[in-house]
Structure formats: C-alpha cells, structure tokens
Coordinates of C-alpha atoms in Angstrom, one line a residue:
Chain O
A1 CA 0.1 0.1 0.0
Q2 CA 1.1 3.4 -0.8
S3 CA 1.0 6.5 1.4
V4 CA 2.5 10.2 1.7
T5 CA 2.8 12.5 4.7
Q6 CA 3.6 16.0 4.5
L7 CA 5.0 16.7 7.6
D8 CA 4.4 20.6 8.1
S9 CA 1.0 21.8 7.2
H10 CA 2.1 25.4 7.3
V11 CA 5.6 27.0 6.4
S12 CA 6.6 30.4 6.7
V13 CA 9.9 31.9 5.6
S14 CA 11.2 35.3 4.7
E15 CA 11.8 36.3 1.0
G16 CA 15.3 35.4 0.0
T17 CA 15.8 32.7 2.5
P18 CA 15.8 29.0 1.7
V19 CA 12.6 26.8 1.4
L20 CA 12.3 23.2 2.8
L21 CA 9.0 21.6 2.3
R22 CA 9.2 18.1 3.5
C23 CA 7.4 14.8 2.5
N24 CA 7.6 11.3 3.5
Y25 CA 6.1 8.3 1.7
S26 CA 5.6 4.6 1.8
S27 CA 5.4 2.3 -0.9
S28 CA 5.6 -1.8 -1.8
Y29 CA 7.7 -1.7 -4.8
S30 CA 8.9 1.3 -6.8
P31 CA 7.3 4.6 -6.3
S32 CA 7.3 7.7 -8.5
L33 CA 6.7 11.0 -6.8
F34 CA 5.5 14.6 -7.7
W35 CA 5.3 17.8 -6.3
Y36 CA 2.5 20.1 -7.4
V37 CA 1.8 23.9 -6.5
Q38 CA -1.6 25.5 -6.1
H39 CA -2.3 29.2 -5.9
P40 CA -5.5 30.3 -4.4
N41 CA -8.7 29.2 -6.5
K42 CA -6.4 27.6 -9.2
G43 CA -5.8 24.4 -10.2
L44 CA -2.5 22.4 -9.3
Q45 CA 0.5 22.8 -11.5
L46 CA 3.3 20.2 -12.1
L47 CA 6.8 21.4 -10.1
L48 CA 8.7 18.2 -10.7
K49 CA 8.6 14.5 -10.9
Y50 CA 10.8 11.5 -10.0
T51 CA 10.3 8.3 -12.0
S52 CA 13.4 6.1 -10.9
A53 CA 15.9 8.1 -12.9
A54 CA 18.3 10.7 -11.2
T55 CA 17.6 11.1 -7.5
L56 CA 18.1 14.6 -7.8
V57 CA 15.0 16.3 -9.7
K58 CA 15.0 19.9 -11.0
G59 CA 11.8 21.5 -11.7
I60 CA 10.1 24.8 -12.5
N61 CA 11.0 28.2 -10.8
G62 CA 14.1 27.3 -9.2
F63 CA 12.7 24.2 -7.3
E64 CA 14.2 20.8 -6.6
A65 CA 13.8 17.7 -4.7
E66 CA 15.8 14.7 -3.8
F67 CA 14.5 11.3 -3.8
K68 CA 15.8 9.1 -0.6
K69 CA 15.1 5.9 -0.4
S70 CA 16.6 4.9 2.6
E71 CA 14.7 7.7 4.5
T72 CA 11.4 7.3 2.1
S73 CA 11.6 11.0 1.8
F74 CA 11.0 13.5 -1.3
H75 CA 11.6 16.9 0.2
L76 CA 11.2 20.0 -1.8
T77 CA 13.7 22.7 -1.5
K78 CA 14.3 26.2 -3.2
P79 CA 17.8 28.2 -2.1
S80 CA 15.8 31.5 -1.9
A81 CA 12.2 32.1 -1.5
H82 CA 10.3 34.8 -3.8
M83 CA 7.1 36.2 -2.8
S84 CA 5.4 34.4 -5.8
D85 CA 6.0 31.3 -4.3
A86 CA 3.4 31.6 -1.7
A87 CA 0.8 28.8 -2.4
E88 CA -0.1 25.6 -1.3
Y89 CA 2.2 22.7 -2.3
F90 CA 1.2 18.9 -2.6
C91 CA 3.4 15.9 -2.7
V92 CA 2.1 12.9 -4.6
V93 CA 3.1 9.2 -4.8
T94 CA 2.3 6.4 -7.0
D95 CA 3.4 2.9 -6.8
Q96 CA 4.1 0.1 -9.5
T97 CA 1.6 -2.8 -9.2
A98 CA 2.6 -6.1 -8.0
G99 CA 3.2 -7.3 -11.7
G100 CA 5.5 -4.2 -12.2
T101 CA 3.7 -3.6 -15.5
S102 CA 1.7 -0.6 -14.4
Y103 CA 1.2 2.0 -11.7
G104 CA -1.7 2.6 -9.4
K105 CA -3.6 5.6 -8.8
L106 CA -2.2 8.6 -7.4
T107 CA -2.2 9.3 -3.7
F108 CA -2.1 13.1 -2.6
G109 CA -0.6 14.7 0.6
Q110 CA -2.6 17.0 2.7
G111 CA -0.6 20.0 1.6
T112 CA 1.6 22.5 2.8
I113 CA 0.8 26.1 2.7
L114 CA 4.0 28.3 2.1
T115 CA 3.9 31.8 3.4
V116 CA 6.5 34.1 2.4
H117 CA 7.0 37.5 4.3
P118 CA 8.7 40.5 2.8
Chain J
D1 CA -2.0 26.3 -26.2
G2 CA -3.3 22.8 -25.0
G3 CA -4.9 22.4 -21.6
I4 CA -8.0 21.7 -19.6
T5 CA -11.1 24.0 -19.2
Q6 CA -13.7 23.6 -16.6
S7 CA -16.8 25.7 -16.5
P8 CA -18.4 27.5 -14.7
K9 CA -15.6 28.8 -12.2
Y10 CA -18.3 29.7 -9.6
L11 CA -21.6 27.6 -9.2
F12 CA -24.5 28.2 -6.8
R13 CA -27.3 25.8 -6.3
K14 CA -30.3 25.1 -4.0
E15 CA -30.1 22.0 -1.8
G16 CA -31.9 19.2 -3.6
Q17 CA -31.1 20.1 -7.2
N18 CA -28.7 18.2 -9.4
V19 CA -26.0 20.0 -11.0
T20 CA -23.4 19.4 -13.8
L21 CA -19.7 20.5 -13.9
S22 CA -18.1 20.6 -17.2
C23 CA -14.6 19.7 -18.3
E24 CA -13.1 19.8 -21.9
Q25 CA -9.6 19.0 -22.5
N26 CA -7.6 19.3 -25.8
L27 CA -4.5 17.8 -25.0
N28 CA -5.3 14.5 -26.7
H29 CA -5.0 12.8 -23.4
D30 CA -6.9 9.5 -22.9
A31 CA -7.5 9.4 -19.1
M32 CA -9.5 12.0 -17.1
Y33 CA -10.2 12.5 -13.6
W34 CA -12.7 14.2 -11.2
Y35 CA -11.2 15.2 -7.9
R36 CA -12.8 17.0 -4.8
Q37 CA -10.7 19.5 -2.5
D38 CA -11.7 20.5 0.9
P39 CA -9.6 22.6 3.3
G40 CA -7.0 20.5 5.0
Q41 CA -7.9 17.3 3.3
G42 CA -6.1 17.2 0.1
L43 CA -7.7 16.1 -3.1
R44 CA -9.9 12.9 -3.1
L45 CA -10.7 11.2 -6.1
I46 CA -14.3 11.0 -7.5
Y47 CA -14.4 9.3 -10.7
Y48 CA -12.0 8.5 -13.4
S49 CA -12.2 7.2 -17.0
Q50 CA -9.6 5.7 -19.0
I51 CA -11.3 5.6 -22.5
V52 CA -14.7 6.7 -24.0
N53 CA -17.3 5.1 -22.7
D54 CA -15.9 3.7 -19.5
F55 CA -15.5 5.0 -16.1
Q56 CA -14.7 3.8 -12.7
K57 CA -15.7 4.9 -9.2
G58 CA -12.8 6.4 -7.2
D59 CA -12.7 6.8 -3.2
I60 CA -15.8 9.1 -2.8
A61 CA -18.3 8.2 -5.6
E62 CA -21.3 8.2 -3.9
G63 CA -23.7 11.1 -5.0
Y64 CA -21.9 11.7 -8.1
S65 CA -22.3 10.5 -11.5
V66 CA -20.1 10.9 -15.1
S67 CA -20.2 10.4 -18.3
R68 CA -17.6 10.0 -21.2
E69 CA -19.1 10.2 -24.6
K70 CA -16.1 11.8 -26.3
K71 CA -12.6 11.9 -25.5
E72 CA -12.5 15.5 -24.9
S73 CA -15.1 15.9 -22.5
F74 CA -15.8 14.4 -18.9
P75 CA -18.9 16.3 -17.0
L76 CA -19.3 15.4 -13.5
T77 CA -23.1 15.7 -12.3
V78 CA -23.3 16.2 -8.6
T79 CA -26.9 14.8 -7.5
S80 CA -29.1 15.6 -4.7
A81 CA -27.8 12.5 -3.0
Q82 CA -24.4 13.9 -2.1
K83 CA -24.8 14.9 1.5
N84 CA -22.2 17.6 1.4
P85 CA -21.8 18.9 -2.1
T86 CA -20.3 22.2 -1.2
A87 CA -16.5 22.1 -2.2
F88 CA -14.0 22.8 -5.0
Y89 CA -13.9 20.4 -7.8
L90 CA -11.0 19.9 -10.2
C91 CA -10.7 18.1 -13.6
A92 CA -7.7 16.6 -14.5
S93 CA -6.2 14.4 -17.5
S94 CA -3.2 12.5 -18.1
L95 CA -1.8 10.1 -21.0
S96 CA -3.1 7.0 -19.3
T97 CA -4.2 5.7 -16.1
G98 CA -1.5 2.9 -16.0
G99 CA 1.5 4.8 -15.9
P100 CA 3.7 7.4 -13.8
Y101 CA 2.3 10.0 -15.7
P102 CA 1.7 13.6 -14.3
L103 CA -1.7 15.1 -14.2
H104 CA -2.8 18.3 -16.0
F105 CA -5.3 20.3 -14.2
G106 CA -8.2 22.8 -15.0
N107 CA -8.7 25.6 -12.9
G108 CA -11.5 24.4 -10.9
T109 CA -15.0 25.1 -10.1
R110 CA -16.4 26.2 -6.5
L111 CA -19.4 24.6 -6.0
T112 CA -21.7 26.0 -3.4
V113 CA -25.1 24.7 -2.2
T114 CA -27.5 26.1 0.2

C-alpha cells in the first residue's frame, strides 16, 4: 500500500531565505513521486517529478527535490524564496503494481501552505 | 495552447437540485479524472475514465455521476444524494491511468449549495 505524509501543514519563510517542504512516503515496490503547486482558487501545476532516474530532480521556478530511498523522503527545496512562491504545495506518490507492469492511482498528501514574508 | 477548461468557475445551487460541472481537454489525453478538494484534506478522487464510454469509481463516488461520450469531455453531475456537495472540484487529465504520468489540471469549479 502507498501513502504520503507532508510533515508540515504550514511553513513560513522570509523572502530570499531557503525553502524546505518535507514529504515522507511509503510504497511496496517502485514509487514515482511528484510535487505540485496550487495558487488560491486555481488548479494544481506540476513542479517536478521523480520516476526512477536521477535522484536529484530539478523542476520549474528554481525548485528541486531529492529522492532518498533509505529515508523514504522526497523533500522539496528552493535556495531563495520569492513572494510569488506563496501557495499550497502537494506531494504525490504512485506505486507500481505487484506485477510491475503498471502503476496504481495517485495518492495526494494533505498539502503544505507556504507563506513568504517581505 | 493545450489545456483543460472547467466551467463555470463559480456555481451556486439550492439543496435538492442536481448540477453538472463541465470539463473539456484538448491535450489528446486518454485518461480523465475528477477530484474534490476540501480545506486540509488534500484531493480525493471521485471518478476516473481511461477511455471513451468507460469510467470507474474513485474513493468518494457516492452522490456523483459522470459520462464519457467523447474523448475530450468528462462532465460531472453532483446529485441531490451527495450529502455535503459544497467544495472545490478539480478536473484533470493524463496520458494514461496505468503509468507514472503527471496530471494536468483545470482551474476548478467552486460549488456552493445552500
């Protein structure tokens, strides 16, 4: 069974300081992981995805995430926060099925609201 | 530009009325999905469809119905049987349901039922 836990419901940073949004997952086989961003009253936009290639994944808007199998983590980082980064962020996991021929449904984390102070 | 269009953006209905939310995509994706979003609960899957004329229940299908008569369209009907219909509804699409493909989302419909 797969699951995902976003460890912080709210994160607050100052503009220009680093951002760290934490995500832990569980899976039985070989997971793929995604980070999405959602601005108020908008749909979700894909930031980046991990699909068993390089463990350090670079995404849009300067975000990156590192897949750490030993820690079952996929934390999202950005070196320097911008005011426009204020939004809600979702970590998402999908696991291979038992036969390894396909993937199951996506499981969404509860979301982390990022606030950026001037 | 390719994308997903949801309409209307805001919808208000009286209790006991059925209401249909529209979702159209021009990404040529096979798979389409409907999610419900409530504050602090992430996204919950209502229905999904892999191909035309076929759809499957998600985790919270009770009180909802869908159709998939065209590849581009996947409307959602919120029926009077849905006990708590007020929510933000998101439509999404992907290449397929069976792979690690990212979802592309519309901008949502906020439904308020009084």
